[in-house]
Amino acid sequence: MKLRRGRNSDLSELTRLEAGSFEAARRDSEWMTRHSLNSPHQEVWVLENGPTLAGCLILRFWPHTCRIHSIAVDPKVRGAGHGRRLLRQAHRRARARGCRRMNLEADARNEALLVWYEQNGYTRTRKLSDYYARRWHAWRFSKAL
């Protein structure tokens, strides 16, 4: 699978990945995804799997910090290391842009995901009450580069 920068022509596939990876309340709108594709402060990376996308990564950059906005992997190909590949790309891009820290938020209900981030060097730094919706909490994670 080829890892490359996302393009506006990927919008429908990115929307499909969002729908297969996140509950409706957590999905980015098509407008927000288009904004991410064209913003100088964001990067979108995709894993090409023939005519479809197997995964995507959206990064947001601030001085010295990179926030992982989302990592989405097609449910049909989960468990094959694509999420880890996208996470490594996030770290490479953050270092290339001079960042010293990575941040992200993850659904507090998804213990497997929380453990996955910890296994990849992230530390839970704060529980965010009602982050996604009422009684739908998240954990903020951080990792020094």
CSV table of N, CA, C and O in Angstrom, one decimal, residues 4-103:
chain,number,residue,atom,x,y,z
A,4,ARG,N,0.6,8.4,0.9
A,4,ARG,CA,0.8,9.7,0.2
A,4,ARG,C,0.0,10.7,0.8
A,4,ARG,O,-0.9,10.5,1.6
A,5,ARG,N,0.2,12.0,0.5
A,5,ARG,CA,-0.6,13.1,0.9
A,5,ARG,C,-2.0,13.0,0.3
A,5,ARG,O,-2.2,12.6,-0.8
A,6,GLY,N,-3.0,13.4,1.1
A,6,GLY,CA,-4.3,13.4,0.6
A,6,GLY,C,-4.6,14.5,-0.4
A,6,GLY,O,-3.9,15.6,-0.3
A,7,ARG,N,-5.5,14.3,-1.2
A,7,ARG,CA,-5.9,15.3,-2.3
A,7,ARG,C,-7.4,15.6,-2.2
A,7,ARG,O,-8.1,14.7,-1.7
A,8,ASN,N,-7.8,16.7,-2.8
A,8,ASN,CA,-9.3,17.0,-2.8
A,8,ASN,C,-10.0,15.8,-3.5
A,8,ASN,O,-11.2,15.6,-3.1
A,9,SER,N,-9.4,15.2,-4.5
A,9,SER,CA,-10.1,14.1,-5.1
A,9,SER,C,-10.3,12.9,-4.2
A,9,SER,O,-11.1,12.0,-4.6
A,10,ASP,N,-9.7,12.8,-3.1
A,10,ASP,CA,-9.9,11.8,-2.1
A,10,ASP,C,-11.1,12.0,-1.2
A,10,ASP,O,-11.4,11.1,-0.3
A,11,LEU,N,-11.8,13.1,-1.3
A,11,LEU,CA,-12.9,13.5,-0.4
A,11,LEU,C,-13.9,12.4,-0.2
A,11,LEU,O,-14.3,12.1,1.0
A,12,SER,N,-14.4,11.8,-1.2
A,12,SER,CA,-15.5,10.8,-1.0
A,12,SER,C,-14.9,9.6,-0.3
A,12,SER,O,-15.6,9.0,0.6
A,13,GLU,N,-13.7,9.2,-0.6
A,13,GLU,CA,-13.1,8.0,0.1
A,13,GLU,C,-12.8,8.4,1.6
A,13,GLU,O,-13.0,7.6,2.5
A,14,LEU,N,-12.4,9.6,1.9
A,14,LEU,CA,-12.2,10.0,3.2
A,14,LEU,C,-13.5,10.0,4.0
A,14,LEU,O,-13.5,9.6,5.2
A,15,THR,N,-14.5,10.5,3.4
A,15,THR,CA,-15.9,10.5,4.0
A,15,THR,C,-16.3,9.0,4.3
A,15,THR,O,-16.8,8.7,5.4
A,16,ARG,N,-16.0,8.1,3.4
A,16,ARG,CA,-16.3,6.7,3.6
A,16,ARG,C,-15.5,6.1,4.8
A,16,ARG,O,-16.1,5.4,5.7
A,17,LEU,N,-14.2,6.5,4.9
A,17,LEU,CA,-13.4,6.0,6.0
A,17,LEU,C,-13.9,6.5,7.3
A,17,LEU,O,-14.0,5.8,8.3
A,18,GLU,N,-14.3,7.8,7.4
A,18,GLU,CA,-14.9,8.4,8.6
A,18,GLU,C,-16.1,7.7,9.0
A,18,GLU,O,-16.3,7.3,10.2
A,19,ALA,N,-17.0,7.4,8.1
A,19,ALA,CA,-18.2,6.7,8.4
A,19,ALA,C,-18.0,5.3,8.9
A,19,ALA,O,-18.7,4.8,9.8
A,20,GLY,N,-17.0,4.6,8.4
A,20,GLY,CA,-16.7,3.3,8.9
A,20,GLY,C,-15.9,3.2,10.2
A,20,GLY,O,-15.7,2.1,10.8
A,21,SER,N,-15.4,4.4,10.6
A,21,SER,CA,-14.5,4.4,11.8
A,21,SER,C,-15.0,5.1,13.0
A,21,SER,O,-14.6,4.8,14.1
A,22,PHE,N,-15.9,6.0,12.8
A,22,PHE,CA,-16.4,6.9,13.9
A,22,PHE,C,-17.9,7.0,13.9
A,22,PHE,O,-18.6,6.9,12.9
A,23,GLU,N,-18.5,7.1,15.1
A,23,GLU,CA,-19.9,7.3,15.3
A,23,GLU,C,-20.3,8.6,14.6
A,23,GLU,O,-19.4,9.5,14.5
A,24,ALA,N,-21.5,8.8,14.2
A,24,ALA,CA,-22.0,10.0,13.5
A,24,ALA,C,-21.6,11.3,14.2
A,24,ALA,O,-21.2,12.2,13.6
A,25,ALA,N,-21.7,11.3,15.5
A,25,ALA,CA,-21.4,12.5,16.3
A,25,ALA,C,-19.9,12.9,16.3
A,25,ALA,O,-19.6,14.0,16.6
A,26,ARG,N,-19.1,11.9,16.0
A,26,ARG,CA,-17.6,12.2,16.0
A,26,ARG,C,-17.0,12.4,14.6
A,26,ARG,O,-15.9,12.7,14.5
A,27,ARG,N,-17.8,12.2,13.5
A,27,ARG,CA,-17.3,12.3,12.2
A,27,ARG,C,-17.1,13.8,11.8
A,27,ARG,O,-17.9,14.7,12.1
A,28,ASP,N,-16.0,14.0,11.0
A,28,ASP,CA,-15.9,15.4,10.4
A,28,ASP,C,-16.9,15.5,9.3
A,28,ASP,O,-17.2,14.6,8.6
A,29,SER,N,-17.3,16.7,9.1
A,29,SER,CA,-18.2,17.0,8.0
A,29,SER,C,-17.3,17.1,6.7
A,29,SER,O,-16.1,17.1,6.8
A,30,GLU,N,-17.9,17.0,5.6
A,30,GLU,CA,-17.2,17.1,4.3
A,30,GLU,C,-16.5,18.4,4.2
A,30,GLU,O,-15.3,18.5,3.8
A,31,TRP,N,-17.1,19.5,4.7
A,31,TRP,CA,-16.5,20.8,4.7
A,31,TRP,C,-15.2,20.8,5.5
A,31,TRP,O,-14.2,21.3,5.1
A,32,MET,N,-15.3,20.2,6.7
A,32,MET,CA,-14.1,20.1,7.6
A,32,MET,C,-13.0,19.3,7.0
A,32,MET,O,-11.8,19.7,7.0
A,33,THR,N,-13.3,18.2,6.4
A,33,THR,CA,-12.3,17.4,5.7
A,33,THR,C,-11.6,18.1,4.6
A,33,THR,O,-10.4,18.1,4.4
A,34,ARG,N,-12.5,18.8,3.8
A,34,ARG,CA,-11.9,19.6,2.7
A,34,ARG,C,-11.0,20.7,3.2
A,34,ARG,O,-9.9,21.0,2.7
A,35,HIS,N,-11.4,21.3,4.3
A,35,HIS,CA,-10.6,22.4,5.0
A,35,HIS,C,-9.2,21.8,5.4
A,35,HIS,O,-8.2,22.4,5.2
A,36,SER,N,-9.3,20.6,6.0
A,36,SER,CA,-8.0,19.9,6.4
A,36,SER,C,-7.1,19.6,5.2
A,36,SER,O,-5.9,19.8,5.3
A,37,LEU,N,-7.7,19.2,4.1
A,37,LEU,CA,-6.9,19.0,2.9
A,37,LEU,C,-6.2,20.2,2.4
A,37,LEU,O,-5.1,20.1,1.8
A,38,ASN,N,-6.7,21.4,2.6
A,38,ASN,CA,-6.2,22.6,2.0
A,38,ASN,C,-5.6,23.6,3.0
A,38,ASN,O,-5.1,24.6,2.6
A,39,SER,N,-5.6,23.3,4.3
A,39,SER,CA,-5.0,24.2,5.3
A,39,SER,C,-3.5,24.1,5.3
A,39,SER,O,-2.9,23.0,5.4
A,40,PRO,N,-2.8,25.2,5.5
A,40,PRO,CA,-1.3,25.1,5.6
A,40,PRO,C,-0.9,24.6,7.0
A,40,PRO,O,0.2,24.3,7.2
A,41,HIS,N,-1.9,24.6,7.9
A,41,HIS,CA,-1.6,24.1,9.3
A,41,HIS,C,-2.0,22.7,9.6
A,41,HIS,O,-2.0,22.2,10.7
A,42,GLN,N,-2.4,22.0,8.5
A,42,GLN,CA,-2.9,20.6,8.7
A,42,GLN,C,-2.3,19.8,7.5
A,42,GLN,O,-1.9,20.3,6.5
A,43,GLU,N,-2.2,18.5,7.8
A,43,GLU,CA,-1.8,17.6,6.7
A,43,GLU,C,-2.7,16.4,6.8
A,43,GLU,O,-3.1,15.9,7.9
A,44,VAL,N,-3.1,15.9,5.6
A,44,VAL,CA,-3.9,14.7,5.5
A,44,VAL,C,-3.0,13.7,4.7
A,44,VAL,O,-2.5,14.0,3.7
A,45,TRP,N,-2.9,12.5,5.3
A,45,TRP,CA,-2.1,11.4,4.7
A,45,TRP,C,-3.1,10.2,4.5
A,45,TRP,O,-3.9,10.0,5.3
A,46,VAL,N,-2.9,9.5,3.4
A,46,VAL,CA,-3.8,8.4,3.1
A,46,VAL,C,-2.9,7.2,2.7
A,46,VAL,O,-1.8,7.3,2.2
A,47,LEU,N,-3.5,6.0,3.0
A,47,LEU,CA,-3.0,4.7,2.5
A,47,LEU,C,-3.8,4.3,1.4
A,47,LEU,O,-5.0,4.0,1.5
A,48,GLU,N,-3.2,4.3,0.2
A,48,GLU,CA,-3.9,3.9,-1.0
A,48,GLU,C,-3.9,2.3,-1.1
A,48,GLU,O,-2.9,1.7,-1.0
A,49,ASN,N,-5.1,1.8,-1.4
A,49,ASN,CA,-5.2,0.4,-1.6
A,49,ASN,C,-6.0,0.2,-2.9
A,49,ASN,O,-7.2,-0.1,-2.9
A,50,GLY,N,-5.2,0.3,-4.0
A,50,GLY,CA,-5.9,0.3,-5.3
A,50,GLY,C,-6.8,1.5,-5.5
A,50,GLY,O,-6.4,2.6,-5.2
A,51,PRO,N,-8.0,1.3,-5.9
A,51,PRO,CA,-8.9,2.5,-6.1
A,51,PRO,C,-9.5,3.0,-4.9
A,51,PRO,O,-10.1,4.1,-4.9
A,52,THR,N,-9.3,2.3,-3.7
A,52,THR,CA,-9.9,2.8,-2.5
A,52,THR,C,-8.8,3.2,-1.5
A,52,THR,O,-7.6,2.9,-1.7
A,53,LEU,N,-9.2,3.8,-0.4
A,53,LEU,CA,-8.2,4.1,0.7
A,53,LEU,C,-8.4,3.1,1.8
A,53,LEU,O,-9.5,2.8,2.2
A,54,ALA,N,-7.3,2.6,2.3
A,54,ALA,CA,-7.3,1.7,3.5
A,54,ALA,C,-7.3,2.4,4.8
A,54,ALA,O,-7.6,1.9,5.8
A,55,GLY,N,-6.7,3.7,4.8
A,55,GLY,CA,-6.6,4.4,6.0
A,55,GLY,C,-6.3,5.9,5.7
A,55,GLY,O,-5.9,6.2,4.6
A,56,CYS,N,-6.5,6.7,6.8
A,56,CYS,CA,-6.1,8.1,6.7
A,56,CYS,C,-5.7,8.6,8.0
A,56,CYS,O,-6.0,8.1,9.1
A,57,LEU,N,-4.9,9.7,7.9
A,57,LEU,CA,-4.4,10.4,9.1
A,57,LEU,C,-4.6,11.9,8.9
A,57,LEU,O,-4.2,12.4,7.8
A,58,ILE,N,-5.1,12.6,9.9
A,58,ILE,CA,-5.2,14.0,9.8
A,58,ILE,C,-4.4,14.6,11.0
A,58,ILE,O,-4.7,14.3,12.2
A,59,LEU,N,-3.5,15.5,10.7
A,59,LEU,CA,-2.6,16.2,11.6
A,59,LEU,C,-2.9,17.7,11.7
A,59,LEU,O,-3.2,18.3,10.6
A,60,ARG,N,-2.8,18.2,12.8
A,60,ARG,CA,-2.9,19.7,13.0
A,60,ARG,C,-1.7,20.2,13.7
A,60,ARG,O,-1.3,19.6,14.7
A,61,PHE,N,-1.1,21.2,13.2
A,61,PHE,CA,0.2,21.7,13.7
A,61,PHE,C,0.1,23.1,14.4
A,61,PHE,O,-0.6,24.0,13.9
A,62,TRP,N,0.7,23.2,15.6
A,62,TRP,CA,0.9,24.4,16.3
A,62,TRP,C,2.4,24.5,16.5
A,62,TRP,O,3.1,23.6,16.3
A,63,PRO,N,2.9,25.7,16.9
A,63,PRO,CA,4.3,25.8,17.2
A,63,PRO,C,4.7,24.7,18.3
A,63,PRO,O,4.1,24.6,19.3
A,64,HIS,N,5.6,23.9,17.9
A,64,HIS,CA,6.2,22.9,18.8
A,64,HIS,C,5.3,21.7,19.1
A,64,HIS,O,5.7,20.8,19.8
A,65,THR,N,4.1,21.7,18.6
A,65,THR,CA,3.1,20.6,19.0
A,65,THR,C,2.4,20.2,17.7
A,65,THR,O,1.9,21.0,16.9
A,66,CYS,N,2.2,18.9,17.6
A,66,CYS,CA,1.3,18.3,16.6
A,66,CYS,C,0.2,17.5,17.3
A,66,CYS,O,0.4,16.7,18.2
A,67,ARG,N,-1.0,17.8,16.8
A,67,ARG,CA,-2.2,17.1,17.3
A,67,ARG,C,-2.7,16.1,16.3
A,67,ARG,O,-2.9,16.5,15.1
A,68,ILE,N,-2.8,14.9,16.7
A,68,ILE,CA,-3.4,13.9,15.8
A,68,ILE,C,-4.9,14.1,15.9
A,68,ILE,O,-5.5,13.8,16.9
A,69,HIS,N,-5.5,14.6,14.8
A,69,HIS,CA,-6.9,14.8,14.8
A,69,HIS,C,-7.7,13.5,14.6
A,69,HIS,O,-8.7,13.3,15.3
A,70,SER,N,-7.2,12.7,13.7
A,70,SER,CA,-7.8,11.4,13.6
A,70,SER,C,-6.9,10.4,12.8
A,70,SER,O,-6.0,10.8,12.0
A,71,ILE,N,-7.1,9.2,13.2
A,71,ILE,CA,-6.5,8.0,12.4
A,71,ILE,C,-7.7,7.1,12.2
A,71,ILE,O,-8.4,6.7,13.1
A,72,ALA,N,-7.9,6.8,10.9
A,72,ALA,CA,-9.0,6.0,10.5
A,72,ALA,C,-8.5,4.9,9.6
A,72,ALA,O,-7.8,5.1,8.7
A,73,VAL,N,-8.9,3.6,9.9
A,73,VAL,CA,-8.5,2.5,9.1
A,73,VAL,C,-9.8,1.8,8.7
A,73,VAL,O,-10.7,1.5,9.5
A,74,ASP,N,-9.9,1.4,7.4
A,74,ASP,CA,-11.0,0.7,6.9
A,74,ASP,C,-11.2,-0.6,7.7
A,74,ASP,O,-10.3,-1.3,7.9
A,75,PRO,N,-12.4,-0.8,8.2
A,75,PRO,CA,-12.7,-2.0,9.0
A,75,PRO,C,-12.3,-3.3,8.3
A,75,PRO,O,-11.9,-4.3,9.0
A,76,LYS,N,-12.3,-3.4,7.0
A,76,LYS,CA,-12.0,-4.6,6.3
A,76,LYS,C,-10.5,-4.9,6.4
A,76,LYS,O,-10.1,-6.1,6.2
A,77,VAL,N,-9.6,-4.0,6.7
A,77,VAL,CA,-8.2,-4.2,6.8
A,77,VAL,C,-7.6,-3.9,8.1
A,77,VAL,O,-6.3,-3.9,8.3
A,78,ARG,N,-8.4,-3.8,9.1
A,78,ARG,CA,-7.9,-3.6,10.5
A,78,ARG,C,-7.1,-4.8,11.0
A,78,ARG,O,-7.4,-5.9,10.6
A,79,GLY,N,-6.1,-4.5,11.8
A,79,GLY,CA,-5.3,-5.6,12.4
A,79,GLY,C,-4.1,-5.9,11.6
A,79,GLY,O,-3.4,-6.8,12.0
A,80,ALA,N,-3.9,-5.2,10.5
A,80,ALA,CA,-2.7,-5.5,9.7
A,80,ALA,C,-1.6,-4.5,9.8
A,80,ALA,O,-0.6,-4.5,9.1
A,81,GLY,N,-1.6,-3.7,10.9
A,81,GLY,CA,-0.6,-2.7,11.1
A,81,GLY,C,-0.7,-1.4,10.4
A,81,GLY,O,0.2,-0.6,10.5
A,82,HIS,N,-1.8,-1.1,9.8
A,82,HIS,CA,-2.0,0.1,9.1
A,82,HIS,C,-2.1,1.3,10.0
A,82,HIS,O,-1.5,2.4,9.7
A,83,GLY,N,-2.7,1.1,11.1
A,83,GLY,CA,-2.8,2.2,12.1
A,83,GLY,C,-1.5,2.6,12.7
A,83,GLY,O,-1.1,3.8,12.8
A,84,ARG,N,-0.6,1.6,12.9
A,84,ARG,CA,0.7,1.8,13.4
A,84,ARG,C,1.6,2.5,12.4
A,84,ARG,O,2.3,3.4,12.7
A,85,ARG,N,1.4,2.2,11.1
A,85,ARG,CA,2.1,2.8,10.0
A,85,ARG,C,1.7,4.3,10.0
A,85,ARG,O,2.5,5.2,9.8
A,86,LEU,N,0.4,4.6,10.1
A,86,LEU,CA,0.0,6.0,10.1
A,86,LEU,C,0.5,6.7,11.3
A,86,LEU,O,0.9,7.9,11.2
A,87,LEU,N,0.5,6.1,12.4
A,87,LEU,CA,1.1,6.7,13.6
A,87,LEU,C,2.5,7.1,13.5
A,87,LEU,O,3.0,8.2,13.8
A,88,ARG,N,3.3,6.2,12.9
A,88,ARG,CA,4.7,6.5,12.6
A,88,ARG,C,4.9,7.6,11.7
A,88,ARG,O,5.8,8.5,11.8
A,89,GLN,N,4.0,7.7,10.7
A,89,GLN,CA,4.0,8.9,9.7
A,89,GLN,C,3.7,10.2,10.5
A,89,GLN,O,4.4,11.2,10.2
A,90,ALA,N,2.8,10.1,11.4
A,90,ALA,CA,2.5,11.3,12.2
A,90,ALA,C,3.7,11.8,13.0
A,90,ALA,O,4.0,13.0,13.0
A,91,HIS,N,4.5,10.9,13.6
A,91,HIS,CA,5.7,11.2,14.3
A,91,HIS,C,6.7,11.8,13.3
A,91,HIS,O,7.4,12.8,13.7
A,92,ARG,N,6.9,11.2,12.2
A,92,ARG,CA,7.9,11.7,11.2
A,92,ARG,C,7.5,13.1,10.8
A,92,ARG,O,8.4,14.0,10.7
A,93,ARG,N,6.3,13.3,10.4
A,93,ARG,CA,5.8,14.7,10.0
A,93,ARG,C,6.0,15.7,11.1
A,93,ARG,O,6.4,16.8,10.8
A,94,ALA,N,5.7,15.3,12.3
A,94,ALA,CA,5.8,16.3,13.4
A,94,ALA,C,7.3,16.7,13.6
A,94,ALA,O,7.6,17.9,13.8
A,95,ARG,N,8.1,15.7,13.6
A,95,ARG,CA,9.6,16.0,13.7
A,95,ARG,C,10.0,16.9,12.6
A,95,ARG,O,10.8,17.9,12.8
A,96,ALA,N,9.6,16.6,11.3
A,96,ALA,CA,10.0,17.4,10.2
A,96,ALA,C,9.5,18.8,10.3
A,96,ALA,O,10.2,19.7,9.7
A,97,ARG,N,8.5,19.1,11.0
A,97,ARG,CA,7.9,20.4,11.2
A,97,ARG,C,8.4,21.1,12.5
A,97,ARG,O,7.9,22.1,12.9
A,98,GLY,N,9.3,20.4,13.1
A,98,GLY,CA,9.9,21.0,14.3
A,98,GLY,C,9.1,20.8,15.6
A,98,GLY,O,9.4,21.5,16.6
A,99,CYS,N,8.2,19.9,15.6
A,99,CYS,CA,7.4,19.7,16.8
A,99,CYS,C,8.2,18.9,17.9
A,99,CYS,O,9.0,18.0,17.5
A,100,ARG,N,7.9,19.2,19.1
A,100,ARG,CA,8.5,18.5,20.2
A,100,ARG,C,7.6,17.6,21.0
A,100,ARG,O,8.0,16.8,21.8
A,101,ARG,N,6.3,17.7,20.7
A,101,ARG,CA,5.3,17.0,21.4
A,101,ARG,C,4.1,16.6,20.5
A,101,ARG,O,3.8,17.4,19.6
A,102,MET,N,3.5,15.4,20.8
A,102,MET,CA,2.3,15.0,20.1
A,102,MET,C,1.2,15.0,21.1
A,102,MET,O,1.4,14.6,22.3
A,103,ASN,N,0.0,15.4,20.7
A,103,ASN,CA,-1.2,15.3,21.5
A,103,ASN,C,-2.3,14.7,20.7
A,103,ASN,O,-2.3,14.7,19.5
